PDB file of C-alpha atoms in Angstrom:
ATOM      1  CA  MET D   1       1.065-106.123 -19.592  1.00  0.00           C
ATOM      2  CA  LEU D   2       1.495-109.528 -21.244  1.00  0.00           C
ATOM      3  CA  GLU D   3      -1.865-110.606 -19.822  1.00  0.00           C
ATOM      4  CA  LYS D   4      -3.548-107.481 -21.184  1.00  0.00           C
ATOM      5  CA  MET D   5      -2.006-108.031 -24.615  1.00  0.00           C
ATOM      6  CA  ASN D   6      -3.358-111.571 -24.712  1.00  0.00           C
ATOM      7  CA  GLU D   7      -6.784-110.327 -23.627  1.00  0.00           C
ATOM      8  CA  ALA D   8      -6.696-107.874 -26.543  1.00  0.00           C
ATOM      9  CA  LEU D   9      -5.612-110.644 -28.921  1.00  0.00           C
ATOM     10  CA  ASP D  10      -8.441-112.871 -27.690  1.00  0.00           C
ATOM     11  CA  PHE D  11     -10.871-110.017 -28.357  1.00  0.00           C
ATOM     12  CA  LEU D  12      -9.681-109.751 -31.968  1.00  0.00           C
ATOM     13  CA  ARG D  13      -9.696-113.529 -32.389  1.00  0.00           C
ATOM     14  CA  GLY D  14     -13.279-113.737 -31.187  1.00  0.00           C
ATOM     15  CA  LYS D  15     -14.414-110.808 -33.326  1.00  0.00           C
ATOM     16  CA  TYR D  16     -12.845-112.070 -36.546  1.00  0.00           C
ATOM     17  CA  ASP D  17     -12.966-115.836 -35.892  1.00  0.00           C
ATOM     18  CA  ILE D  18      -9.292-116.628 -36.399  1.00  0.00           C
ATOM     19  CA  PRO D  19      -7.175-119.525 -35.001  1.00  0.00           C
ATOM     20  CA  ALA D  20      -5.797-119.652 -31.471  1.00  0.00           C
ATOM     21  CA  GLY D  21      -2.446-118.207 -30.441  1.00  0.00           C
ATOM     22  CA  VAL D  22      -0.739-116.778 -27.356  1.00  0.00           C
ATOM     23  CA  ILE D  23       1.772-113.940 -27.057  1.00  0.00           C
ATOM     24  CA  VAL D  24       4.821-114.889 -24.963  1.00  0.00           C
ATOM     25  CA  ARG D  25       8.182-113.334 -24.145  1.00  0.00           C
ATOM     26  CA  GLY D  26      10.916-114.836 -26.288  1.00  0.00           C
ATOM     27  CA  THR D  27      14.667-114.658 -25.913  1.00  0.00           C
ATOM     28  CA  GLU D  28      14.988-111.665 -28.246  1.00  0.00           C
ATOM     29  CA  TYR D  29      11.481-110.569 -29.164  1.00  0.00           C
ATOM     30  CA  PHE D  30       7.893-111.077 -28.149  1.00  0.00           C
ATOM     31  CA  GLN D  31       6.698-114.250 -29.804  1.00  0.00           C
ATOM     32  CA  LEU D  32       3.410-115.751 -30.891  1.00  0.00           C
ATOM     33  CA  LYS D  33       2.955-119.338 -29.793  1.00  0.00           C
ATOM     34  CA  LEU D  34       0.734-121.098 -32.332  1.00  0.00           C
ATOM     35  CA  ALA D  35      -1.648-123.949 -31.572  1.00  0.00           C
ATOM     36  CA  ASN D  36       0.758-126.395 -33.244  1.00  0.00           C
ATOM     37  CA  GLY D  37       3.529-125.357 -30.830  1.00  0.00           C
ATOM     38  CA  LYS D  38       5.477-123.251 -33.331  1.00  0.00           C
ATOM     39  CA  SER D  39       6.912-119.931 -32.105  1.00  0.00           C
ATOM     40  CA  VAL D  40       6.998-116.843 -34.322  1.00  0.00           C
ATOM     41  CA  ASN D  41       9.144-113.790 -33.617  1.00  0.00           C
ATOM     42  CA  LEU D  42       6.881-110.734 -33.824  1.00  0.00           C
ATOM     43  CA  LEU D  43       8.050-107.762 -35.886  1.00  0.00           C
ATOM     44  CA  PRO D  44       5.521-105.076 -34.860  1.00  0.00           C
ATOM     45  CA  TRP D  45       7.146-102.337 -36.936  1.00  0.00           C
ATOM     46  CA  ARG D  46       5.988-104.171 -40.077  1.00  0.00           C
ATOM     47  CA  ILE D  47       2.409-103.613 -38.911  1.00  0.00           C
ATOM     48  CA  GLU D  48       2.751-100.080 -37.558  1.00  0.00           C
ATOM     49  CA  ARG D  49       0.555 -97.771 -39.607  1.00  0.00           C
ATOM     50  CA  ARG D  50       3.127 -95.107 -40.439  1.00  0.00           C
ATOM     51  CA  PHE D  51       5.501 -97.681 -41.876  1.00  0.00           C
ATOM     52  CA  VAL D  52       2.739 -99.488 -43.748  1.00  0.00           C
ATOM     53  CA  GLU D  53       1.760 -96.190 -45.383  1.00  0.00           C
ATOM     54  CA  LEU D  54       5.388 -95.438 -46.195  1.00  0.00           C
ATOM     55  CA  LYS D  55       5.661 -98.823 -47.903  1.00  0.00           C
ATOM     56  CA  LYS D  56       2.520 -98.123 -49.931  1.00  0.00           C
ATOM     57  CA  ILE D  57       4.089 -94.900 -51.194  1.00  0.00           C
ATOM     58  CA  ILE D  58       7.156 -96.844 -52.312  1.00  0.00           C
ATOM     59  CA  ASP D  59       5.362 -99.856 -53.784  1.00  0.00           C
ATOM     60  CA  GLY D  60       2.800 -97.658 -55.538  1.00  0.00           C
ATOM     61  CA  LYS D  61       5.598 -95.748 -57.307  1.00  0.00           C
ATOM     62  CA  THR D  62       4.521 -92.418 -55.825  1.00  0.00           C
ATOM     63  CA  LEU D  63       8.254 -92.027 -55.250  1.00  0.00           C
ATOM     64  CA  GLU D  64      10.142 -92.561 -58.488  1.00  0.00           C
ATOM     65  CA  ASP D  65      13.444 -94.478 -58.309  1.00  0.00           C
ATOM     66  CA  VAL D  66      14.052 -94.718 -54.576  1.00  0.00           C
ATOM     67  CA  SER D  67      17.761 -94.422 -53.836  1.00  0.00           C
ATOM     68  CA  THR D  68      18.340 -93.781 -50.124  1.00  0.00           C
ATOM     69  CA  PHE D  69      16.902 -94.532 -46.690  1.00  0.00           C
ATOM     70  CA  ARG D  70      17.802 -92.131 -43.898  1.00  0.00           C
ATOM     71  CA  PHE D  71      16.763 -93.399 -40.467  1.00  0.00           C
ATOM     72  CA  ALA D  72      17.298 -92.122 -36.933  1.00  0.00           C
ATOM     73  CA  THR D  73      16.095 -93.556 -33.628  1.00  0.00           C
ATOM     74  CA  PHE D  74      16.807 -92.454 -30.051  1.00  0.00           C
ATOM     75  CA  SER D  75      15.642 -94.033 -26.783  1.00  0.00           C
ATOM     76  CA  CYS D  76      16.471 -94.145 -23.082  1.00  0.00           C
ATOM     77  CA  GLY D  77      18.118 -97.517 -22.690  1.00  0.00           C
ATOM     78  CA  GLY D  78      17.181-100.729 -24.415  1.00  0.00           C
ATOM     79  CA  ASP D  79      19.152-103.343 -26.315  1.00  0.00           C
ATOM     80  CA  GLY D  80      21.266-101.605 -28.952  1.00  0.00           C
ATOM     81  CA  ARG D  81      21.385-104.792 -31.015  1.00  0.00           C
ATOM     82  CA  LYS D  82      17.618-104.927 -31.300  1.00  0.00           C
ATOM     83  CA  LEU D  83      17.249-101.188 -31.875  1.00  0.00           C
ATOM     84  CA  LEU D  84      19.596-101.374 -34.845  1.00  0.00           C
ATOM     85  CA  ALA D  85      18.141-104.690 -36.059  1.00  0.00           C
ATOM     86  CA  ARG D  86      14.721-103.071 -36.291  1.00  0.00           C
ATOM     87  CA  GLU D  87      16.042-100.284 -38.500  1.00  0.00           C
ATOM     88  CA  LEU D  88      17.927-102.656 -40.797  1.00  0.00           C
ATOM     89  CA  ASP D  89      14.877-104.889 -41.114  1.00  0.00           C
ATOM     90  CA  LEU D  90      12.719-101.867 -41.913  1.00  0.00           C
ATOM     91  CA  ALA D  91      15.058-100.927 -44.757  1.00  0.00           C
ATOM     92  CA  ALA D  92      15.001-104.468 -46.133  1.00  0.00           C
ATOM     93  CA  TRP D  93      11.206-104.713 -45.848  1.00  0.00           C
ATOM     94  CA  LEU D  94      10.544-101.318 -47.425  1.00  0.00           C
ATOM     95  CA  SER D  95      12.969-101.949 -50.278  1.00  0.00           C
ATOM     96  CA  HIS D  96      12.195-105.646 -50.919  1.00  0.00           C
ATOM     97  CA  SER D  97      15.950-106.207 -50.767  1.00  0.00           C
ATOM     98  CA  ALA D  98      18.456-107.492 -48.212  1.00  0.00           C
ATOM     99  CA  VAL D  99      21.283-105.476 -46.652  1.00  0.00           C
ATOM    100  CA  SER D 100      24.420-106.646 -48.448  1.00  0.00           C
ATOM    101  CA  ARG D 101      27.176-104.438 -46.992  1.00  0.00           C
ATOM    102  CA  LEU D 102      27.535-102.126 -44.006  1.00  0.00           C
ATOM    103  CA  TYR D 103      30.013 -99.982 -42.135  1.00  0.00           C
ATOM    104  CA  ALA D 104      29.579 -98.557 -38.645  1.00  0.00           C
ATOM    105  CA  VAL D 105      31.180 -96.101 -36.235  1.00  0.00           C
ATOM    106  CA  GLY D 106      30.279 -96.112 -32.552  1.00  0.00           C
ATOM    107  CA  SER D 107      29.129 -98.662 -29.990  1.00  0.00           C
ATOM    108  CA  GLU D 108      25.984-100.408 -28.767  1.00  0.00           C
ATOM    109  CA  LYS D 109      25.146 -97.199 -26.885  1.00  0.00           C
ATOM    110  CA  ALA D 110      25.313 -94.879 -29.877  1.00  0.00           C
ATOM    111  CA  CYS D 111      26.186 -95.698 -33.446  1.00  0.00           C
ATOM    112  CA  ASN D 112      26.103 -94.448 -37.032  1.00  0.00           C
ATOM    113  CA  VAL D 113      25.724 -97.092 -39.733  1.00  0.00           C
ATOM    114  CA  ILE D 114      25.819 -96.771 -43.504  1.00  0.00           C
ATOM    115  CA  PHE D 115      24.653 -99.694 -45.603  1.00  0.00           C
ATOM    116  CA  ARG D 116      24.102-100.942 -49.134  1.00  0.00           C
ATOM    117  CA  LEU D 117      21.156-103.074 -50.220  1.00  0.00           C
ATOM    118  CA  ALA D 118      21.406-105.885 -52.758  1.00  0.00           C
ATOM    119  CA  ASN D 119      19.272-103.950 -55.262  1.00  0.00           C
ATOM    120  CA  GLY D 120      21.691-100.990 -55.266  1.00  0.00           C
ATOM    121  CA  MET D 121      19.822 -98.727 -52.840  1.00  0.00           C
ATOM    122  CA  SER D 122      21.745 -97.295 -49.904  1.00  0.00           C
ATOM    123  CA  GLY D 123      20.944 -95.996 -46.464  1.00  0.00           C
ATOM    124  CA  CYS D 124      22.124 -94.840 -43.081  1.00  0.00           C
ATOM    125  CA  VAL D 125      20.988 -95.310 -39.491  1.00  0.00           C
ATOM    126  CA  GLU D 126      21.767 -92.969 -36.624  1.00  0.00           C
ATOM    127  CA  PHE D 127      20.791 -94.397 -33.264  1.00  0.00           C
ATOM    128  CA  SER D 128      21.347 -93.882 -29.568  1.00  0.00           C
ATOM    129  CA  ALA D 129      20.111 -95.619 -26.433  1.00  0.00           C
ATOM    130  CA  GLY D 130      21.436 -92.838 -24.203  1.00  0.00           C
ATOM    131  CA  LEU D 131      18.531 -90.425 -23.787  1.00  0.00           C
ATOM    132  CA  PRO D 132      17.747 -89.355 -20.182  1.00  0.00           C
ATOM    133  CA  VAL D 133      15.539 -91.757 -18.228  1.00  0.00           C
ATOM    134  CA  GLY D 134      11.872 -91.020 -18.787  1.00  0.00           C
ATOM    135  CA  THR D 135      12.357 -89.442 -22.212  1.00  0.00           C
ATOM    136  CA  VAL D 136       9.841 -90.516 -24.840  1.00  0.00           C
ATOM    137  CA  PRO D 137      11.572 -92.424 -27.677  1.00  0.00           C
ATOM    138  CA  MET D 138      12.081 -90.373 -30.827  1.00  0.00           C
ATOM    139  CA  ASP D 139      12.657 -91.559 -34.360  1.00  0.00           C
ATOM    140  CA  ARG D 140      12.412 -90.445 -37.960  1.00  0.00           C
ATOM    141  CA  HIS D 141      12.409 -92.443 -41.199  1.00  0.00           C
ATOM    142  CA  GLU D 142      12.997 -90.704 -44.503  1.00  0.00           C
ATOM    143  CA  VAL D 143      12.949 -92.184 -47.994  1.00  0.00           C
ATOM    144  CA  ILE D 144      14.734 -90.260 -50.743  1.00  0.00           C
ATOM    145  CA  ALA D 145      14.079 -90.896 -54.428  1.00  0.00           C
ATOM    146  CA  ARG D 146      15.069 -89.413 -57.765  1.00  0.00           C
ATOM    147  CA  ARG D 147      11.709 -87.722 -57.705  1.00  0.00           C
ATOM    148  CA  GLY D 148      10.165 -87.192 -54.306  1.00  0.00           C
ATOM    149  CA  VAL D 149      10.925 -87.578 -50.608  1.00  0.00           C
ATOM    150  CA  ALA D 150       8.691 -89.284 -48.017  1.00  0.00           C
ATOM    151  CA  SER D 151       8.889 -89.348 -44.228  1.00  0.00           C
ATOM    152  CA  ASP D 152       6.941 -90.835 -41.346  1.00  0.00           C
ATOM    153  CA  ARG D 153       7.157 -87.494 -39.514  1.00  0.00           C
ATOM    154  CA  LEU D 154       5.968 -83.978 -40.278  1.00  0.00           C
ATOM    155  CA  VAL D 155       8.357 -81.852 -42.314  1.00  0.00           C
ATOM    156  CA  ASP D 156      11.123 -80.348 -40.151  1.00  0.00           C
ATOM    157  CA  SER D 157       9.715 -81.931 -36.962  1.00  0.00           C
ATOM    158  CA  GLN D 158      12.113 -83.411 -34.414  1.00  0.00           C
ATOM    159  CA  VAL D 159       9.717 -84.412 -31.614  1.00  0.00           C
ATOM    160  CA  PRO D 160       6.850 -86.839 -32.403  1.00  0.00           C
ATOM    161  CA  GLN D 161       3.498 -85.049 -32.536  1.00  0.00           C
ATOM    162  CA  GLU D 162       0.515 -86.075 -30.382  1.00  0.00           C
ATOM    163  CA  SER D 163      -3.137 -85.948 -31.450  1.00  0.00           C
ATOM    164  CA  ILE D 164      -4.440 -84.105 -28.388  1.00  0.00           C
ATOM    165  CA  TYR D 165      -2.681 -81.863 -25.853  1.00  0.00           C
ATOM    166  CA  VAL D 166      -4.274 -80.928 -22.520  1.00  0.00           C
ATOM    167  CA  TRP D 167      -2.904 -78.221 -20.203  1.00  0.00           C
ATOM    168  CA  SER D 168      -4.112 -78.259 -16.599  1.00  0.00           C
ATOM    169  CA  ASN D 169      -2.953 -77.356 -13.092  1.00  0.00           C
ATOM    170  CA  ASP D 170      -1.053 -80.655 -13.073  1.00  0.00           C
ATOM    171  CA  GLY D 171       0.906 -79.748 -16.182  1.00  0.00           C
ATOM    172  CA  ARG D 172       0.620 -80.922 -19.767  1.00  0.00           C
ATOM    173  CA  SER D 173      -0.832 -84.250 -20.869  1.00  0.00           C
ATOM    174  CA  ALA D 174      -0.903 -85.685 -24.381  1.00  0.00           C
ATOM    175  CA  PHE D 175      -3.020 -88.379 -25.976  1.00  0.00           C
ATOM    176  CA  THR D 176      -2.737 -90.303 -29.230  1.00  0.00           C
ATOM    177  CA  ASP D 177      -4.885 -93.293 -30.161  1.00  0.00           C
ATOM    178  CA  VAL D 178      -3.379 -95.447 -32.891  1.00  0.00           C
ATOM    179  CA  ASP D 179      -6.032 -98.166 -33.102  1.00  0.00           C
ATOM    180  CA  THR D 180      -9.831 -97.990 -33.264  1.00  0.00           C
ATOM    181  CA  GLU D 181     -10.341-101.363 -31.568  1.00  0.00           C
ATOM    182  CA  LEU D 182      -7.645-101.658 -28.911  1.00  0.00           C
ATOM    183  CA  TYR D 183      -8.051 -98.917 -26.321  1.00  0.00           C
ATOM    184  CA  GLY D 184      -6.209 -98.813 -23.025  1.00  0.00           C
ATOM    185  CA  LEU D 185      -2.920-100.371 -24.169  1.00  0.00           C
ATOM    186  CA  PRO D 186       0.331 -98.462 -24.703  1.00  0.00           C
ATOM    187  CA  ASN D 187       1.066 -97.891 -28.387  1.00  0.00           C
ATOM    188  CA  ASP D 188       4.009-100.293 -28.477  1.00  0.00           C
ATOM    189  CA  ALA D 189       1.832-103.035 -26.950  1.00  0.00           C
ATOM    190  CA  ILE D 190      -0.906-102.382 -29.519  1.00  0.00           C
ATOM    191  CA  TRP D 191       1.492-103.017 -32.393  1.00  0.00           C
ATOM    192  CA  ILE D 192       2.675-106.266 -30.791  1.00  0.00           C
ATOM    193  CA  VAL D 193      -0.951-107.429 -30.564  1.00  0.00           C
ATOM    194  CA  ARG D 194      -1.562-106.380 -34.149  1.00  0.00           C
ATOM    195  CA  ALA D 195       1.569-108.243 -35.265  1.00  0.00           C
ATOM    196  CA  ALA D 196       0.328-111.409 -33.553  1.00  0.00           C
ATOM    197  CA  PHE D 197      -3.087-110.917 -35.163  1.00  0.00           C
ATOM    198  CA  ALA D 198      -1.441-110.514 -38.594  1.00  0.00           C
ATOM    199  CA  VAL D 199       0.392-113.826 -38.236  1.00  0.00           C
ATOM    200  CA  LEU D 200      -2.775-115.624 -37.149  1.00  0.00           C
ATOM    201  CA  ARG D 201      -4.572-114.257 -40.212  1.00  0.00           C
ATOM    202  CA  ASP D 202      -1.687-115.041 -42.567  1.00  0.00           C
ATOM    203  CA  PRO D 203       0.337-118.085 -41.393  1.00  0.00           C
ATOM    204  CA  LEU D 204       2.775-117.602 -44.286  1.00  0.00           C
ATOM    205  CA  LEU D 205       4.247-114.677 -42.351  1.00  0.00           C
ATOM    206  CA  ALA D 206       5.578-117.068 -39.678  1.00  0.00           C
ATOM    207  CA  ASP D 207       8.607-118.381 -41.581  1.00  0.00           C
ATOM    208  CA  GLU D 208       9.226-115.017 -43.238  1.00  0.00           C
ATOM    209  CA  TRP D 209       9.342-113.147 -39.919  1.00  0.00           C
ATOM    210  CA  ASN D 210      11.450-115.782 -38.179  1.00  0.00           C
ATOM    211  CA  ALA D 211      14.030-115.661 -40.971  1.00  0.00           C
ATOM    212  CA  ALA D 212      13.988-111.854 -41.092  1.00  0.00           C
ATOM    213  CA  SER D 213      14.445-111.502 -37.321  1.00  0.00           C
ATOM    214  CA  VAL D 214      17.455-113.827 -37.293  1.00  0.00           C
ATOM    215  CA  LEU D 215      19.067-112.102 -40.273  1.00  0.00           C
ATOM    216  CA  SER D 216      18.572-108.556 -38.966  1.00  0.00           C
ATOM    217  CA  LEU D 217      20.092-109.479 -35.591  1.00  0.00           C
ATOM    218  CA  ARG D 218      23.123-110.967 -37.361  1.00  0.00           C
ATOM    219  CA  GLN D 219      23.474-107.791 -39.397  1.00  0.00           C
ATOM    220  CA  SER D 220      23.190-105.672 -36.249  1.00  0.00           C
ATOM    221  CA  GLU D 221      25.933-107.674 -34.552  1.00  0.00           C
ATOM    222  CA  ALA D 222      28.034-107.331 -37.708  1.00  0.00           C
ATOM    223  CA  ALA D 223      27.629-103.548 -37.520  1.00  0.00           C
ATOM    224  CA  PHE D 224      29.141-103.463 -34.040  1.00  0.00           C
ATOM    225  CA  ARG D 225      32.010-105.677 -35.227  1.00  0.00           C
ATOM    226  CA  SER D 226      32.535-103.173 -38.015  1.00  0.00           C
ATOM    227  CA  ALA D 227      32.693-100.369 -35.452  1.00  0.00           C
ATOM    228  CA  GLU D 228      35.318-102.304 -33.490  1.00  0.00           C
ATOM    229  CA  THR D 229      37.480-103.166 -36.505  1.00  0.00           C
ATOM    230  CA  ALA D 230      36.876 -99.990 -38.559  1.00  0.00           C
ATOM    231  CA  ALA D 231      36.215-102.180 -41.574  1.00  0.00           C
ATOM    232  CA  PRO D 232      33.106-102.740 -43.735  1.00  0.00           C
ATOM    233  CA  ILE D 233      31.364-106.130 -43.474  1.00  0.00           C
ATOM    234  CA  GLU D 234      29.668-107.995 -46.303  1.00  0.00           C
ATOM    235  CA  LYS D 235      29.057-111.469 -44.877  1.00  0.00           C
ATOM    236  CA  PHE D 236      26.414-111.992 -42.204  1.00  0.00           C
TER     237      PHE D 236
END
């Protein structure tokens, strides 16, 4: 898969004439190795279309006086630290403010976290890595404001919707294309390629993403310490 992702990145680089870079597996995240040898932690959720559109709704003041983020994510396995780090980074990125205080109940397998952002907004994350093997990951991200509510999922939906459903003698198949240029890759791989492409187009993202990835992992680890000690944590 790594080879296919780099082939897709090379296609975009050739089409748009941008500098060289290679996607590699890092210690925590996929990384982009730049021509100057610098490594950048890739944060694909910051490029994913549904979150980009959610951010536009917030930044464009379609929602008036955002107050609360309500997130949930469920998967079959995976690193609980990174699952939670993604959600905390999403809240910080959407709000333009850092998580300043959090309290958690649970473990790295399943956990509920409530948090406060430096700008006064608040939020909660419900996550689990204990779904049955083979289950498609499910998540939902809701933004609540004084006037208006926005979500990355359809109203009242619990299971992510697909674009096309096909019923045949072999059962049901579903198809959803999320990118008009990168066909044949799984959706999560497409967003990693797009994240690498974004950094190559805007080198200023490199330091920002590296700092954000380190901070969100520290905050995630702090959440599990909070769950162990039953005490809120403010210093990360």
